[in-house]
Each structure stands twice: as structure tokens, then as C-alpha cells.
Short mmCIF file of C-alpha atoms in Angstrom, two decimals:
data_model
loop_
_atom_site.label_atom_id
_atom_site.label_comp_id
_atom_site.label_asym_id
_atom_site.label_seq_id
_atom_site.Cartn_x
_atom_site.Cartn_y
_atom_site.Cartn_z
CA MET W 1 95.70 -3.15 100.75
CA SER W 2 98.48 -3.86 98.75
CA GLU W 3 100.56 -1.52 97.37
CA THR W 4 100.11 -1.02 93.47
CA ALA W 5 102.26 0.01 90.57
CA CYS W 6 101.06 2.33 87.69
CA GLY W 7 102.76 2.11 84.10
CA ILE W 8 101.40 4.86 81.78
CA ASP W 9 101.79 5.76 78.01
CA GLY W 10 99.90 8.07 75.49
CA CYS W 11 97.22 6.13 73.28
CA ARG W 12 94.92 7.45 70.31
CA ALA W 13 92.32 8.24 73.12
CA GLY W 14 94.61 10.01 75.50
CA TRP W 15 96.28 7.37 77.90
CA ILE W 16 96.26 4.05 78.80
CA GLY W 17 97.40 3.15 82.08
CA VAL W 18 98.46 -0.71 83.80
CA LEU W 19 97.73 -1.17 87.42
CA LEU W 20 99.59 -3.92 89.07
CA PRO W 21 98.42 -4.78 92.65
CA GLU W 22 100.97 -6.56 94.67
CA ALA W 23 98.72 -9.98 94.78
CA ASP W 24 95.59 -9.10 92.40
CA ALA W 25 95.22 -9.51 88.64
CA PRO W 26 96.47 -6.40 86.70
CA ILE W 27 94.05 -3.93 85.54
CA ALA W 28 94.10 -1.73 82.03
CA ALA W 29 92.45 1.28 81.95
CA VAL W 30 92.02 4.23 79.33
CA THR W 31 91.17 7.92 80.11
CA SER W 32 91.65 11.40 78.08
CA ASP W 33 92.60 13.16 81.29
CA LEU W 34 96.17 11.95 83.17
CA VAL W 35 94.99 13.06 86.28
CA GLU W 36 92.74 10.38 86.35
CA PHE W 37 95.25 7.93 87.45
CA LEU W 38 96.46 9.61 90.07
CA HIS W 39 93.08 9.69 91.83
CA HIS W 40 92.59 5.74 91.24
CA PRO W 41 90.79 4.02 93.70
CA LEU W 42 94.05 1.78 94.01
CA ALA W 43 96.00 5.03 94.59
CA PRO W 44 99.01 4.07 93.10
CA PRO W 45 102.24 5.52 94.99
CA VAL W 46 104.48 5.10 92.33
CA ILE W 47 103.93 5.92 88.52
CA ALA W 48 106.23 5.44 85.46
CA ILE W 49 105.27 7.14 82.51
CA ASP W 50 106.30 7.47 78.71
CA MET W 51 106.35 11.10 78.71
CA PRO W 52 109.30 13.56 79.24
CA ILE W 53 109.64 15.18 82.43
CA GLY W 54 111.48 18.01 82.31
CA LEU W 55 112.19 20.42 79.49
CA PRO W 56 115.57 22.19 78.82
CA GLU W 57 115.73 25.84 77.84
CA ARG W 58 118.62 24.97 75.05
CA VAL W 59 119.17 21.58 73.55
CA GLY W 60 122.51 20.41 72.53
CA ALA W 61 123.06 17.71 70.25
CA GLY W 62 121.41 14.03 71.18
CA GLY W 63 118.78 16.04 73.11
CA ARG W 64 118.94 16.05 76.76
CA GLY W 65 121.02 13.75 79.23
CA PRO W 66 118.59 11.43 79.51
CA GLU W 67 118.15 10.59 75.76
CA ARG W 68 121.89 10.30 75.37
CA HIS W 69 122.31 7.88 78.21
CA ALA W 70 119.63 6.07 76.61
CA ARG W 71 120.40 5.81 73.42
CA ALA W 72 123.94 4.49 74.65
CA VAL W 73 122.79 1.31 76.04
CA LEU W 74 119.77 0.42 73.26
CA GLY W 75 122.16 -0.35 70.27
CA PRO W 76 119.52 -1.31 67.50
CA ARG W 77 116.59 0.09 69.55
CA GLN W 78 118.17 3.67 70.15
CA SER W 79 115.90 5.03 67.38
CA SER W 80 113.12 4.75 69.50
CA VAL W 81 114.38 7.51 71.63
CA PHE W 82 113.24 10.77 70.48
CA SER W 83 115.21 14.19 71.02
CA ILE W 84 113.38 16.32 73.10
CA PRO W 85 113.62 20.07 71.78
CA SER W 86 113.32 22.85 74.13
CA ARG W 87 110.42 24.21 76.63
CA ALA W 88 109.87 27.21 74.40
CA ALA W 89 109.34 24.65 70.95
CA VAL W 90 107.23 22.27 73.23
CA MET W 91 105.19 24.88 74.20
CA SER W 92 104.17 26.35 70.90
CA GLY W 93 100.65 25.04 69.38
CA ASP W 94 101.53 26.26 65.74
CA TYR W 95 104.37 23.67 63.78
CA GLY W 96 106.13 26.53 61.93
CA GLU W 97 106.77 28.29 65.16
CA ALA W 98 107.77 25.21 66.87
CA CYS W 99 110.43 24.63 64.30
CA ARG W 100 111.56 28.30 64.53
CA LEU W 101 112.17 28.29 68.49
CA ALA W 102 113.72 24.60 68.19
CA LEU W 103 116.32 26.35 65.81
CA ALA W 104 116.75 29.11 67.91
CA THR W 105 117.40 26.97 71.22
CA SER W 106 119.38 23.98 69.94
CA GLU W 107 123.03 23.45 68.67
CA PRO W 108 123.46 22.28 66.02
CA PRO W 109 120.37 23.66 65.01
CA ARG W 110 117.44 21.22 64.60
CA LYS W 111 113.95 21.52 63.55
CA VAL W 112 110.91 19.40 65.36
CA SER W 113 109.79 16.17 63.16
CA ARG W 114 106.38 15.99 62.41
CA GLN W 115 105.87 12.94 64.64
CA ALA W 116 107.47 14.46 67.68
CA PHE W 117 105.12 17.55 67.19
CA GLY W 118 102.15 15.41 67.44
CA LEU W 119 103.42 14.66 71.11
CA PHE W 120 103.82 17.88 71.97
CA PRO W 121 100.15 18.43 73.65
CA LYS W 122 100.55 15.37 75.90
CA ILE W 123 103.65 16.60 76.84
CA ARG W 124 102.47 19.92 77.99
CA ALA W 125 99.46 18.14 79.72
CA LEU W 126 102.08 16.13 82.01
CA ASP W 127 104.62 19.44 82.32
CA ALA W 128 101.29 21.39 83.71
CA LEU W 129 100.35 18.40 86.11
CA MET W 130 104.13 18.17 87.48
CA THR W 131 105.80 19.87 90.25
CA PRO W 132 109.21 18.85 92.23
CA ASP W 133 106.77 17.77 94.94
CA LEU W 134 105.46 15.05 92.55
CA GLU W 135 108.79 13.54 91.63
CA GLY W 136 108.22 11.08 94.45
CA ARG W 137 105.59 9.43 92.67
CA ILE W 138 105.18 10.15 88.77
CA PHE W 139 108.78 9.26 87.12
CA GLU W 140 109.62 9.32 83.20
CA SER W 141 110.52 6.13 82.03
CA HIS W 142 110.95 4.44 78.54
CA PRO W 143 109.61 1.26 77.18
CA GLU W 144 112.65 -0.40 75.31
CA LEU W 145 114.67 0.45 78.42
CA ALA W 146 112.61 -1.54 80.51
CA PHE W 147 112.21 -4.22 77.91
CA ARG W 148 115.99 -4.24 78.28
CA GLN W 149 116.00 -4.49 81.90
CA LEU W 150 113.54 -7.53 81.98
CA ASN W 151 116.06 -8.81 79.07
CA GLY W 152 118.81 -9.22 81.37
CA GLY W 153 120.33 -5.79 79.92
CA ALA W 154 120.12 -6.67 76.27
CA PRO W 155 117.94 -4.65 73.78
CA MET W 156 115.20 -6.47 72.39
CA SER W 157 116.43 -8.06 68.99
CA LEU W 158 113.26 -7.36 67.10
CA PRO W 159 111.17 -3.68 66.41
CA LYS W 160 108.21 -2.80 68.03
CA LYS W 161 107.16 -0.99 65.04
CA VAL W 162 108.51 -0.86 61.32
CA LYS W 163 107.87 2.54 59.14
CA ASN W 164 105.78 3.55 62.03
CA VAL W 165 103.27 0.57 62.06
CA PRO W 166 103.13 -2.04 64.89
CA HIS W 167 105.44 -5.18 63.83
CA PRO W 168 103.59 -8.44 64.71
CA PRO W 169 106.91 -10.13 65.50
CA GLY W 170 108.53 -7.55 67.38
CA LEU W 171 105.18 -7.33 69.74
CA ASP W 172 104.98 -11.26 70.08
CA GLU W 173 108.76 -11.11 71.48
CA ARG W 174 107.86 -8.33 74.11
CA ARG W 175 104.41 -9.91 75.05
CA ALA W 176 106.27 -13.33 75.86
CA LEU W 177 109.02 -11.19 78.03
CA LEU W 178 106.25 -9.79 80.12
CA VAL W 179 104.51 -13.58 80.07
CA ARG W 180 107.60 -14.78 81.58
CA HIS W 181 108.07 -11.94 84.22
CA GLY W 182 104.15 -12.76 85.54
CA TYR W 183 101.47 -10.77 83.55
CA PRO W 184 98.88 -13.39 82.55
CA PRO W 185 99.06 -13.82 78.87
CA ALA W 186 95.04 -13.42 78.12
CA PHE W 187 95.97 -9.92 79.80
CA LEU W 188 97.91 -8.98 77.02
CA GLU W 189 95.91 -10.33 74.17
CA ARG W 190 93.24 -7.49 73.87
CA PRO W 191 93.80 -3.77 74.52
CA PRO W 192 91.13 -1.33 75.91
CA ARG W 193 89.37 0.29 73.61
CA GLY W 194 91.08 3.61 72.16
CA ALA W 195 94.65 1.81 72.59
CA GLY W 196 96.86 -0.11 70.44
CA LEU W 197 98.36 -3.41 71.48
CA ASP W 198 101.98 -1.62 71.41
CA ASP W 199 100.42 0.68 73.89
CA LEU W 200 99.19 -1.73 76.21
CA LEU W 201 102.36 -3.80 76.09
CA ASP W 202 104.19 -0.61 76.72
CA ALA W 203 102.10 0.51 79.87
CA ALA W 204 102.30 -2.97 81.24
CA VAL W 205 106.44 -2.89 81.10
CA LEU W 206 106.13 0.25 82.67
CA ALA W 207 104.18 -0.82 85.72
CA LEU W 208 107.11 -3.50 85.88
CA VAL W 209 109.40 -0.60 86.50
CA ALA W 210 107.65 1.50 88.71
CA ARG W 211 107.24 -1.77 90.59
CA ARG W 212 111.20 -1.51 90.56
CA ILE W 213 111.49 2.12 91.50
CA ALA W 214 109.22 1.46 94.47
CA ARG W 215 111.76 -1.42 95.43
CA GLY W 216 115.02 1.19 95.04
CA GLU W 217 115.68 -1.30 92.08
CA ALA W 218 115.43 0.88 89.08
CA GLU W 219 118.23 2.23 86.75
CA CYS W 220 118.50 5.94 86.26
CA PHE W 221 119.48 7.52 82.84
CA PRO W 222 121.61 9.51 83.75
CA PRO W 223 122.90 8.71 87.08
CA VAL W 224 123.03 12.61 88.12
CA PRO W 225 119.86 14.08 86.72
CA GLU W 226 120.00 17.79 85.40
CA ARG W 227 116.96 19.78 86.70
CA ASP W 228 115.09 22.21 84.18
CA GLY W 229 113.90 25.69 84.70
CA ARG W 230 111.08 24.66 86.64
CA GLY W 231 113.31 22.40 89.21
CA LEU W 232 112.04 19.33 87.50
CA ARG W 233 114.32 16.32 87.60
CA MET W 234 115.44 15.19 83.85
CA ALA W 235 116.22 11.39 84.08
CA ILE W 236 115.06 8.41 82.57
CA PHE W 237 114.16 5.49 85.10
CA ALA W 238 114.07 1.74 84.12
#
């Protein structure tokens, strides 16, 4: 059986994964339980996921090293990279308490946005799953960095979302790039139930990142990652 790369993105129903076998058609699936992708029958040896891995105890200006290094190359798309607050803030299920903890563990002091707070349950789910031993299989990635790699090192010219709403011209630009890199056009037209088209495109590009990681071709931001208090690598691969 040929090896299968897997890209995973969060979606409204939980998680969407695109499984990309070497010699077969891609598969898209949605699940509420992230672990299902690890135990999928295709057994993907490398998974790239758009969710932070590694949570710092304190955060400086611009967030973790991965966020700072990613923004430096993304130009007009740098606003797509969120600053991840401290582990204490992420672990809080109460917005007011998360803001208080974020203020106490950041320099300069910074609260948590409502949008970022909405991601915390998924960040916690991945953090609970991760161990240093899983680092050879699960890698943090970011769709806009991944699209930049496919686009010859140039950030995408159009935003994927405008005012937090999917932007059709930006989606079309990304879909066309994915087709040029081997995806069947029909696969990228209709997402599975529970996911949006933007989620499908993001998971699809992350599957290509997973393939590059498996081949030793991916770029690491930053080149020399730091580790958090649990020993988890803090790096974005693309």
C-alpha cells in the first residue's frame, strides 16, 4: 500500500481531514474526534494540522517564534497568523479568566480575542493528544504558508476571508493553485457535510505539506524551534 499524507483543519463539525494517497484519489472526511485520523484505515504516517502545537508559559510581542517567523514572509496575508497566548490562558474555559491570565503572562500585556478564544477547545484537544513521541507523525502547519510554498514563495494575492466571511475570489485563487498541483477539480468543489469550502481547501493544501514533510522537503518556521514546558516542539512547517 502506498503511503498516505494527511492534512487536517478545524471546521464547524469538529475536524476535516484530506487523505492523499500516493497513487489513488484524495479522500475528505469530517469527524468530531481528532484521534480518528490517527487510526484511519489508511494509517497516514505524516499529518499536518492547522492548530498550534506547543504552548509557552509566557508570550512576548508577536506571540511564539513560529508566528513571528511566519508573518515575516506572508506580506499581505500575515494577519491570518494568530498570536497564541500562554498555556495558562489557553487552558481556561472562561473568557474573562483567559483574558486575565493572558494579561499576566504576556509582555506587553495582551488580552485574548473572542475569535482566538473560540479555538481554545480544539487547541486543548490537540495538546491533550500530543507527546514528544508523536512529533515524528503530527506537525503544526498553516494554510497560508502552505499556499505560499505552492505559489513559488509568493503570498496569495487575494484574502481567503473578508470580515471573517469566505471570499469567493480568494477561494477560487487557492482552488486553481491546488488543481495545478494535482488535485482533481471536482474534489475541491463540494466539502463534506459539517465543513466549509475554505476548510476543505485548507486541509487539501496541508496534505501537500504532509507529503513534503515525509520527503524531507518542508520548510520549518523558525529553523531552530524552541520547546514548551511539556517538551513539545513549537514550529510551523510548510
